Each structure stands twice: as C-alpha cells, then as structure tokens.
Coordinates of C-alpha atoms and ligand atoms in Angstrom, one line a residue:
M511 CA 169.8 44.3 51.6
L512 CA 169.7 40.5 51.6
H513 CA 166.5 38.8 52.5
K514 CA 167.0 37.1 55.9
G515 CA 163.9 34.8 56.0
L516 CA 165.4 31.8 54.3
S517 CA 168.7 30.3 55.3
G518 CA 171.2 28.2 53.4
I519 CA 169.5 25.3 55.1
A520 CA 166.4 25.9 53.1
L521 CA 168.5 25.4 50.0
A522 CA 169.9 22.2 51.6
L523 CA 166.3 21.1 51.9
L524 CA 165.8 21.7 48.2
L525 CA 168.8 19.5 47.3
A526 CA 167.8 16.9 49.8
G527 CA 164.4 16.6 48.1
C528 CA 166.2 16.3 44.8
S529 CA 168.6 13.6 45.5
T530 CA 166.1 10.9 46.4
T531 CA 165.1 10.3 42.9
Q532 CA 168.5 9.3 41.5
Q533 CA 171.3 6.8 42.2
L534 CA 173.9 8.6 44.3
T535 CA 177.6 8.5 44.0
S536 CA 179.4 8.3 47.3
A537 CA 180.3 12.0 47.2
E538 CA 176.7 12.8 46.6
A539 CA 175.7 10.4 49.5
D540 CA 178.1 12.3 51.8
Q541 CA 176.5 15.5 50.7
S542 CA 173.1 14.0 51.3
A543 CA 174.0 13.1 54.8
A544 CA 175.2 16.6 55.5
I545 CA 172.1 18.0 54.1
A546 CA 169.9 15.6 56.2
R547 CA 171.7 16.9 59.3
A548 CA 171.0 20.5 58.2
L549 CA 167.4 19.5 57.5
Q550 CA 166.9 18.3 61.1
S551 CA 167.9 21.6 62.6
Y552 CA 165.9 23.4 59.9
Q553 CA 162.6 21.6 60.7
A554 CA 162.1 23.4 64.0
R555 CA 161.8 26.8 62.3
S556 CA 160.4 25.6 59.0
L557 CA 158.9 28.2 56.6
P558 CA 155.3 27.9 55.7
S559 CA 156.3 27.7 52.1
F560 CA 157.9 24.4 52.7
Q561 CA 155.3 22.7 54.7
N562 CA 153.9 19.9 52.5
A563 CA 155.7 21.3 49.5
A564 CA 156.9 19.0 46.8
I565 CA 160.5 19.7 45.8
K566 CA 161.5 19.3 42.2
K567 CA 164.9 19.7 40.6
I568 CA 165.3 20.5 36.9
T569 CA 168.4 20.5 34.7
V570 CA 167.9 22.9 31.8
R571 CA 168.2 21.5 28.3
K572 CA 168.8 23.2 25.0
G573 CA 165.7 25.2 24.0
D574 CA 164.0 25.2 27.4
S575 CA 162.2 28.3 28.5
I576 CA 161.5 29.1 32.2
L577 CA 157.7 29.3 31.8
A578 CA 157.5 26.1 29.9
L579 CA 159.7 24.3 32.5
L580 CA 157.5 25.7 35.4
R581 CA 154.3 24.7 33.6
G582 CA 155.8 21.3 32.7
A583 CA 156.5 20.7 36.4
G584 CA 152.8 21.4 37.2
A585 CA 153.4 24.7 38.9
D586 CA 151.0 27.7 38.9
V587 CA 153.4 30.4 37.7
G588 CA 151.9 33.3 39.8
L589 CA 155.2 33.6 41.7
F590 CA 157.1 34.2 38.5
H591 CA 154.7 36.9 37.4
A592 CA 154.8 38.6 40.8
M593 CA 158.6 39.2 40.4
S594 CA 160.1 42.5 39.1
A595 CA 160.9 42.6 35.4
D596 CA 164.6 42.5 36.3
D597 CA 164.2 39.4 38.3
Q598 CA 162.1 37.7 35.6
A599 CA 164.8 38.5 33.1
H600 CA 167.4 36.9 35.4
F601 CA 165.4 33.7 35.8
S602 CA 164.6 33.7 32.1
R603 CA 168.3 33.7 30.9
L604 CA 168.7 29.9 30.9
H605 CA 171.6 27.9 29.5
P606 CA 171.8 24.1 29.0
G607 CA 173.0 22.5 32.2
D608 CA 171.7 25.2 34.5
Q609 CA 170.1 23.9 37.6
L610 CA 166.7 24.9 39.0
A611 CA 164.9 23.8 42.1
L612 CA 161.3 24.5 42.8
A613 CA 158.9 24.0 45.7
I614 CA 155.3 23.4 44.8
D615 CA 152.6 23.4 47.5
R616 CA 149.6 21.0 47.7
D617 CA 147.4 23.4 45.6
G618 CA 150.0 23.3 42.8
R619 CA 151.3 26.8 43.6
L620 CA 155.0 27.6 43.1
T621 CA 156.2 28.8 46.5
L622 CA 159.9 28.9 45.8
L623 CA 162.1 29.0 42.7
A624 CA 165.9 28.7 43.0
Q625 CA 168.6 28.9 40.2
K626 CA 172.2 27.9 40.8
V627 CA 174.3 31.0 39.7
E628 CA 177.8 30.0 40.6
N629 CA 179.7 27.3 42.5
A630 CA 177.8 27.4 45.8
E631 CA 175.4 30.3 45.3
W632 CA 171.7 30.2 44.4
R633 CA 169.3 32.9 43.3
V634 CA 166.2 32.3 45.3
A635 CA 162.7 33.7 44.7
E636 CA 160.4 33.0 47.5
K637 CA 156.8 33.9 48.4
G638 CA 156.7 35.6 51.8
P639 CA 154.2 37.7 53.8
E640 CA 155.1 40.9 51.8
G641 CA 155.2 39.4 48.4
V642 CA 158.0 37.8 46.4
T643 CA 161.5 38.4 47.5
V644 CA 164.6 37.5 45.5
S645 CA 168.0 36.9 47.3
Y646 CA 171.3 35.3 46.7
Q647 CA 172.5 32.6 49.1
P648 CA 175.2 30.1 49.5
L649 CA 174.2 26.5 50.1
S650 CA 175.7 25.9 53.5
D651 CA 175.1 23.4 56.3
G652 CA 177.3 25.1 58.9
H653 CA 179.9 27.7 59.7
H654 CA 183.5 27.7 60.8
Q655 CA 184.6 30.4 63.1
Q656 CA 188.2 31.3 63.1
L657 CA 189.9 33.2 65.8
L658 CA 193.1 34.9 64.8
T659 CA 195.4 36.9 67.1
G660 CA 198.7 38.8 66.7
K661 CA 200.6 42.0 67.2
A662 CA 199.5 45.2 65.4
G663 CA 203.0 46.5 64.9
T664 CA 203.1 49.8 63.1
D665 CA 200.5 48.9 60.4
L666 CA 197.4 47.2 61.8
A667 CA 196.2 46.0 58.3
R668 CA 199.6 44.4 57.6
G669 CA 199.7 42.8 61.1
L670 CA 196.2 41.3 60.4
R671 CA 197.2 39.9 57.0
Q672 CA 200.4 38.4 58.5
A673 CA 198.2 36.6 61.1
G674 CA 196.2 35.0 58.2
V675 CA 193.3 37.4 58.1
P676 CA 192.0 37.6 54.4
D677 CA 192.9 40.9 52.7
A678 CA 189.4 42.4 52.4
I679 CA 188.7 41.6 56.1
A680 CA 192.1 42.9 57.2
E681 CA 191.3 46.3 55.5
Q682 CA 187.8 46.4 57.0
A683 CA 188.9 45.5 60.5
S684 CA 191.8 47.9 60.6
Q685 CA 189.5 50.7 59.4
L686 CA 187.0 49.9 62.1
I687 CA 189.7 50.2 64.7
E688 CA 191.5 53.2 63.2
T689 CA 188.2 55.1 62.9
Q690 CA 188.2 55.0 66.8
A691 CA 191.8 55.0 67.6
G692 CA 193.6 56.9 64.9
T693 CA 196.6 55.3 63.1
A694 CA 199.4 56.4 65.5
R695 CA 198.0 55.3 68.8
H696 CA 197.7 51.6 68.3
R697 CA 201.4 50.8 67.8
G698 CA 202.4 47.8 69.9
G699 CA 198.8 46.7 70.5
H700 CA 197.6 43.1 70.5
F701 CA 194.6 42.1 68.4
Q702 CA 192.0 39.3 68.3
V703 CA 189.8 38.8 65.2
L704 CA 186.8 36.5 64.9
I705 CA 185.8 35.5 61.4
T706 CA 182.9 33.3 60.2
Q707 CA 183.0 31.2 57.0
P708 CA 179.9 29.4 55.7
T709 CA 180.7 25.8 54.9
L710 CA 179.1 22.9 53.1
Q711 CA 180.4 19.5 54.3
D712 CA 183.2 21.3 56.1
R713 CA 184.4 23.0 52.9
P714 CA 184.3 26.8 52.6
V715 CA 181.6 28.3 50.4
G716 CA 180.8 31.9 49.8
K717 CA 182.8 34.7 51.5
P718 CA 184.1 34.9 55.1
Q719 CA 182.7 37.7 57.3
L720 CA 184.1 39.7 60.2
I721 CA 182.2 39.1 63.4
A722 CA 184.4 41.0 65.9
V723 CA 187.8 42.6 66.3
Q724 CA 189.4 43.8 69.4
L725 CA 192.7 45.7 69.9
D726 CA 194.3 46.0 73.3
T727 CA 196.9 48.7 73.7
P728 CA 198.7 49.4 77.0
T729 CA 196.3 52.3 77.6
Q730 CA 193.1 51.5 75.8
A731 CA 191.0 48.6 74.4
Y732 CA 189.1 49.2 71.1
G733 CA 186.5 46.9 69.7
A734 CA 184.1 46.5 66.8
F735 CA 181.2 44.0 67.0
R736 CA 178.9 43.1 64.2
F737 CA 175.3 43.4 65.2
T738 CA 171.9 43.4 63.4
P739 CA 169.3 45.7 65.0
A740 CA 165.7 44.4 65.0
K741 CA 164.9 46.9 62.2
G742 CA 167.7 47.7 59.8
A743 CA 170.9 46.5 58.3
S744 CA 173.8 44.8 60.1
G745 CA 176.6 47.1 61.1
Y746 CA 179.6 47.3 63.5
Y747 CA 179.4 48.8 66.9
S748 CA 182.0 49.8 69.5
H749 CA 182.2 48.5 73.1
D750 CA 179.5 50.9 74.3
G751 CA 177.2 50.3 71.4
T752 CA 178.0 53.3 69.3
P753 CA 177.7 52.7 65.6
I754 CA 181.2 52.9 64.0
V755 CA 181.0 55.1 61.0
T756 CA 183.9 54.2 58.7
P757 CA 184.9 57.0 56.3
W758 CA 184.1 56.6 52.6
L759 CA 187.0 56.4 50.3
E760 CA 187.1 59.8 48.6
Y761 CA 187.7 58.2 45.1
P762 CA 186.5 54.7 44.0
I763 CA 189.4 54.3 41.7
A764 CA 193.0 53.3 42.3
D765 CA 194.5 56.0 40.0
F766 CA 193.2 58.7 37.7
T767 CA 194.5 61.5 35.5
R768 CA 191.9 64.1 36.4
I769 CA 188.2 64.7 37.1
T770 CA 186.8 65.7 33.7
S771 CA 183.2 66.3 34.7
K772 CA 181.8 67.1 38.1
F773 CA 178.3 66.6 39.6
N774 CA 176.2 69.2 37.7
P775 CA 172.4 69.3 37.5
R776 CA 172.6 71.5 34.3
R777 CA 175.1 70.2 31.9
R778 CA 175.3 69.7 28.1
H779 CA 175.9 66.0 27.3
P780 CA 179.2 65.6 25.4
V781 CA 177.8 63.0 23.0
T782 CA 174.2 64.0 22.4
G783 CA 174.6 67.7 22.9
R784 CA 171.4 68.0 24.8
I785 CA 171.1 69.6 28.2
R786 CA 171.1 66.7 30.6
P787 CA 172.1 66.8 34.2
H788 CA 175.4 65.1 35.0
Q789 CA 174.4 63.1 38.0
G790 CA 177.9 61.8 38.8
I791 CA 181.6 62.4 38.5
D792 CA 183.8 61.4 35.6
F793 CA 187.4 60.3 36.3
S794 CA 189.6 60.1 33.2
A795 CA 191.9 57.1 33.7
S796 CA 193.8 54.5 31.7
P797 CA 191.8 51.5 30.4
G798 CA 192.1 48.7 32.9
T799 CA 192.6 50.9 36.0
P800 CA 191.0 49.0 39.0
I801 CA 187.8 50.5 40.4
I802 CA 187.3 49.8 44.1
A803 CA 184.3 49.8 46.4
P804 CA 184.4 53.1 48.5
S805 CA 182.6 51.4 51.3
D806 CA 181.3 47.9 52.2
G807 CA 178.3 46.9 50.1
V808 CA 176.3 44.3 48.2
V809 CA 176.3 44.1 44.4
N810 CA 172.9 45.0 43.0
M811 CA 173.9 44.7 39.3
A812 CA 176.9 43.8 37.3
S813 CA 175.9 43.6 33.6
W814 CA 175.6 45.5 30.3
Q815 CA 173.1 48.3 30.5
G816 CA 172.8 50.1 27.1
S817 CA 174.4 53.6 27.2
W818 CA 175.9 52.9 30.6
G819 CA 177.9 50.1 29.0
R820 CA 179.2 47.6 31.6
L821 CA 177.6 48.8 34.8
V822 CA 178.1 47.8 38.5
T823 CA 175.8 49.1 41.1
L824 CA 176.4 48.6 44.9
A825 CA 173.9 48.9 47.8
H826 CA 175.4 50.3 51.0
A827 CA 174.1 50.8 54.6
G828 CA 172.0 53.9 55.0
D829 CA 170.0 53.4 51.8
I830 CA 172.9 54.5 49.6
E831 CA 173.4 53.2 46.1
T832 CA 176.6 53.8 44.1
R833 CA 177.0 53.2 40.3
Y834 CA 180.1 52.6 38.2
A835 CA 179.6 52.9 34.4
H836 CA 181.5 52.3 31.1
L837 CA 183.7 49.5 32.5
S838 CA 186.0 47.4 30.4
G839 CA 185.3 44.4 32.6
F840 CA 184.0 43.2 36.0
A841 CA 186.0 41.7 38.9
T842 CA 186.0 37.9 38.8
N843 CA 182.9 36.3 40.4
L844 CA 181.1 39.6 40.8
A845 CA 177.3 38.9 40.6
P846 CA 174.2 40.3 42.1
G847 CA 174.2 39.5 45.8
T848 CA 178.0 39.4 46.1
R849 CA 179.3 41.2 49.2
V850 CA 182.2 43.5 48.7
A851 CA 184.4 45.1 51.3
Q852 CA 185.7 48.7 51.2
G853 CA 188.7 48.8 49.0
E854 CA 187.9 45.6 47.1
V855 CA 188.2 45.7 43.3
I856 CA 184.8 45.6 41.5
G857 CA 185.8 46.3 37.9
Y858 CA 188.1 48.0 35.5
V859 CA 188.0 51.4 33.6
G860 CA 186.9 51.2 30.0
T861 CA 184.8 53.1 27.5
S862 CA 181.8 50.8 27.0
G863 CA 178.4 52.2 26.2
L864 CA 177.8 55.8 25.3
S865 CA 181.2 57.2 26.1
T866 CA 183.8 59.5 24.5
G867 CA 186.9 57.8 25.9
P868 CA 188.2 55.7 28.8
H869 CA 186.8 57.0 32.0
L870 CA 184.8 56.0 35.1
H871 CA 181.4 57.6 35.6
Y872 CA 180.6 57.4 39.3
E873 CA 177.2 58.1 40.9
M874 CA 175.8 58.1 44.4
H875 CA 172.1 58.0 45.3
V876 CA 170.8 58.5 48.8
T877 CA 167.3 57.2 49.3
G878 CA 166.8 57.3 45.6
R879 CA 168.1 60.9 45.0
P880 CA 171.4 61.6 43.2
V881 CA 173.9 63.4 45.4
D882 CA 177.4 64.7 44.8
P883 CA 179.7 61.8 45.8
L884 CA 182.5 64.2 46.7
S885 CA 180.3 65.8 49.4
M886 CA 179.8 62.4 50.9
N887 CA 182.5 61.5 53.5
T888 CA 180.7 59.3 55.9
A889 CA 177.9 56.8 55.8
S890 CA 175.2 57.9 58.3
R891 CA 174.1 55.3 60.7
M892 CA 171.5 55.5 63.4
P893 CA 172.3 54.9 67.1
L894 CA 170.9 51.6 68.5
A895 CA 167.3 51.8 69.7
A896 CA 166.8 51.3 73.4
S897 CA 165.2 48.0 72.6
D898 CA 168.3 46.8 70.7
R899 CA 170.8 47.8 73.4
H900 CA 170.2 44.8 75.7
A901 CA 170.6 42.3 72.8
F902 CA 173.8 44.1 71.7
H903 CA 175.4 44.0 75.1
D904 CA 174.6 40.2 75.5
Q905 CA 176.1 39.5 72.1
R906 CA 179.1 41.7 72.8
A907 CA 179.8 39.8 76.1
T908 CA 179.7 36.5 74.4
L909 CA 182.0 37.7 71.6
I910 CA 184.5 39.2 74.1
A911 CA 184.7 35.9 76.0
T912 CA 185.5 34.1 72.6
L913 CA 188.0 36.7 71.6
E914 CA 189.8 36.6 74.9
S915 CA 190.0 32.8 74.9
G916 CA 192.5 33.2 72.1
N917 CA 194.9 35.6 73.8
T918 CA 197.7 33.1 73.9
S919 CA 197.6 31.5 70.5
S920 CA 195.7 31.4 67.2
K921 CA 193.3 28.5 67.0
T922 CA 190.3 27.5 64.9
L923 CA 187.0 27.0 66.6
V924 CA 184.4 25.0 64.8
A925 CA 181.0 26.2 65.7
S926 CA 177.7 24.4 64.8
R927 CA 174.8 26.6 64.2
Ligands
ZN2006 ZN1 179.8 60.8 33.4

C-alpha cells in the first residue's frame, strides 16, 4: 500500500525550496504562491526529516549517475543504500532532463530523495521510523470535491456516467451498490456520488477517487463510504459499517479463446521441458486483447522482467498480489504507484519473454503464496475493529450531510484541506 506519512504538501515544500534560487516566470511565481500556501498548512504537522533540512533540486544532465549527483550535493548516501535493490534500480535509471529533489539535514544526511516520474507524480524515498519507504505521490496543494447526482434508470453504471462520473469510478460505484442491492432492485433510484480530485493551483493532477456513493430507492437506501481503519488499508463500508466485499472479476481479460493451462503445482514447462509448477492460468487470446484489473489495486510493477516479458503486478486489499505476463504493451501512463479500478485496462495480450504464442499468464498470490485465481471469488476484508467504529460513524454522518445537500441539483464543492 501507499505510504501515508508524507503528503503532496511535502513535495510542494521541496519545490518551494527549489524555486528561490532562480528567476521565476509569472507561471512559476503563481505556482510558488500556491506552494507557499500549502507550506503554511504543512508546517503544523511537519515531518522530522524536514526540520532544518536543506532542499536541493537537481536537473539531470547527460552522463550523470545517481550516486555521483548525491555525493556532489554533499549528501551522505546512506538512504540510497538502505533502499531495496528494485528501488535503487528505479532511482538509478536517469535520463537527461529528469528532475530530482533532495532534503539534506544539518549533519549532511540525505533524509528524502524524490524523482519526478510523470507530469505531476514523484517517486519519493524517505527515511522514517521503520526505515526507508518509497512511495508515489502527486504534487498537489489541495483537492476539489465534486458532488454528482442523478437517476439510476435501469443501468446504474450508465446513469452515473451520464451524470458525469468518470468511467472507472462509475464502474466501481455501481459495483459497490449492486453488491448490496442486486441489479434488479435499484431501478428508479436516485443517486449521489462524492468524488475527490487532487489539484495543483486548481488544476487536476493524479486520479480522482470515490469518497462516497448513496442510492435511494422508494424502499431502501444503500451507501458505500470510503474509510481508512487505524490499522490496514482503505476500503468501502456500508451504512452500518460492514465492509463491502466486491466480487472479483472471474477473468482479467476482455475476451479469450480458451484456457490452455490451469493452475497446476506439478506441470512440465512447455518451453524448457522441465517439471515446473504452473502457478497461474494461461488464457490464449489474440494479440492486443485488453487485459483488465479484476479488482481495485495499485500497480507494483509495469516493466520488462526477463522470461515474464512485459509484466504488470498489482497489489490489492487483503495482501493479495496479481501478475500479468507476456504482454505486448502496457496501458498508457501505467507506472508503479498508479491506482487502478476494477475493470480498468492495464495492458494488452502479447507473447513477450519466454512464451510459445500470444497468451496471458495470470497469477494470484495471497500473503505471498500462489493460489488458484479461479478459486478466488471475493476479496476477504476484516470487519471494523470496535475502536474504528466511532470514527467511521462520525465520518459517515459528515458524508451523508454532504451527499444530501446535493439532492436537488449537481454542483461542485471546492474543499480546502
Ligand atoms: Zn503460464
């Protein structure tokens, strides 16, 4: 799961520190002002790693290496060496023009290293109480909340899309409701959806997220509320605090010819001929067939991995990891840390790596052990602990008040953090 200790504001802090050394264009000055505001709200809950830290920004030039750059900036590189080999490799893959930001404390120790990975997202390595954590975060200085309302009609997902709810969130929201209500019983209902979108200077950055959805029918009210228990990952809970377990899609692929190989712990490998367990399922399919996330998750990996070819791995709630191998390509903008919603395209069928023909190799691991994905219909989720219930009910009451303020028309609420 994503590391929660450092907010986008901390990244704003990095850039704020950077911009003082250069002449600013007016756009940069605007951004600086937004960042300064973000900074003020950040100071109250400042992380120890930033207290008295000097912030440096580096633009990578041809031939630069990460260790030489860090040493050149006067940093003790202990933080780099404390990262996993994978994380070190990510930070080492530098291209001219890449942007890095570092925080160096009074004793010359590197306490934070950030690398811009796409438009508004940074890969951040930070020294915390439990060692070095690496996470991906948008640079944001606020959020917009949007409240959308409408009629469910006969197809809730379609009604949501018609009200302006983004596709991935429409799928997710309708599934959260249908898991409780079934598909037939919500015809004619009226819905309210609350979405949050991280912003920088009032422009959207990163992906929107579903905060709450409610559906009122003449006989019943259904709801799903996002909540983060004190220990554990965020999830959606119904009105009474029951975790909503959305079904896994049976197949993570839009279309396939047949299953050519099942989960089998004792199987002869078709290419090497050796006995090697087949820890997944092979779907034979035309090259380019879309591969879809069977459940909400976060991208762990989307890169070339030897015999796997192009590989995507996703982390899901309940300590579940899924893997998708031999792809011909990745979905646009898919990178470690990207959140994907159930049903969202993550890549395309191919035959890359050690493979005999176009197919998808699909694996599922629960707490590190491979399991048969076809035996997996639901993601297990723990009920709320007694200590979380009070917080959940407070949060739910606030969300319902917000949702119901929108019963007459759609409107946009701008919330400051
Ligand atoms: Zn396979």
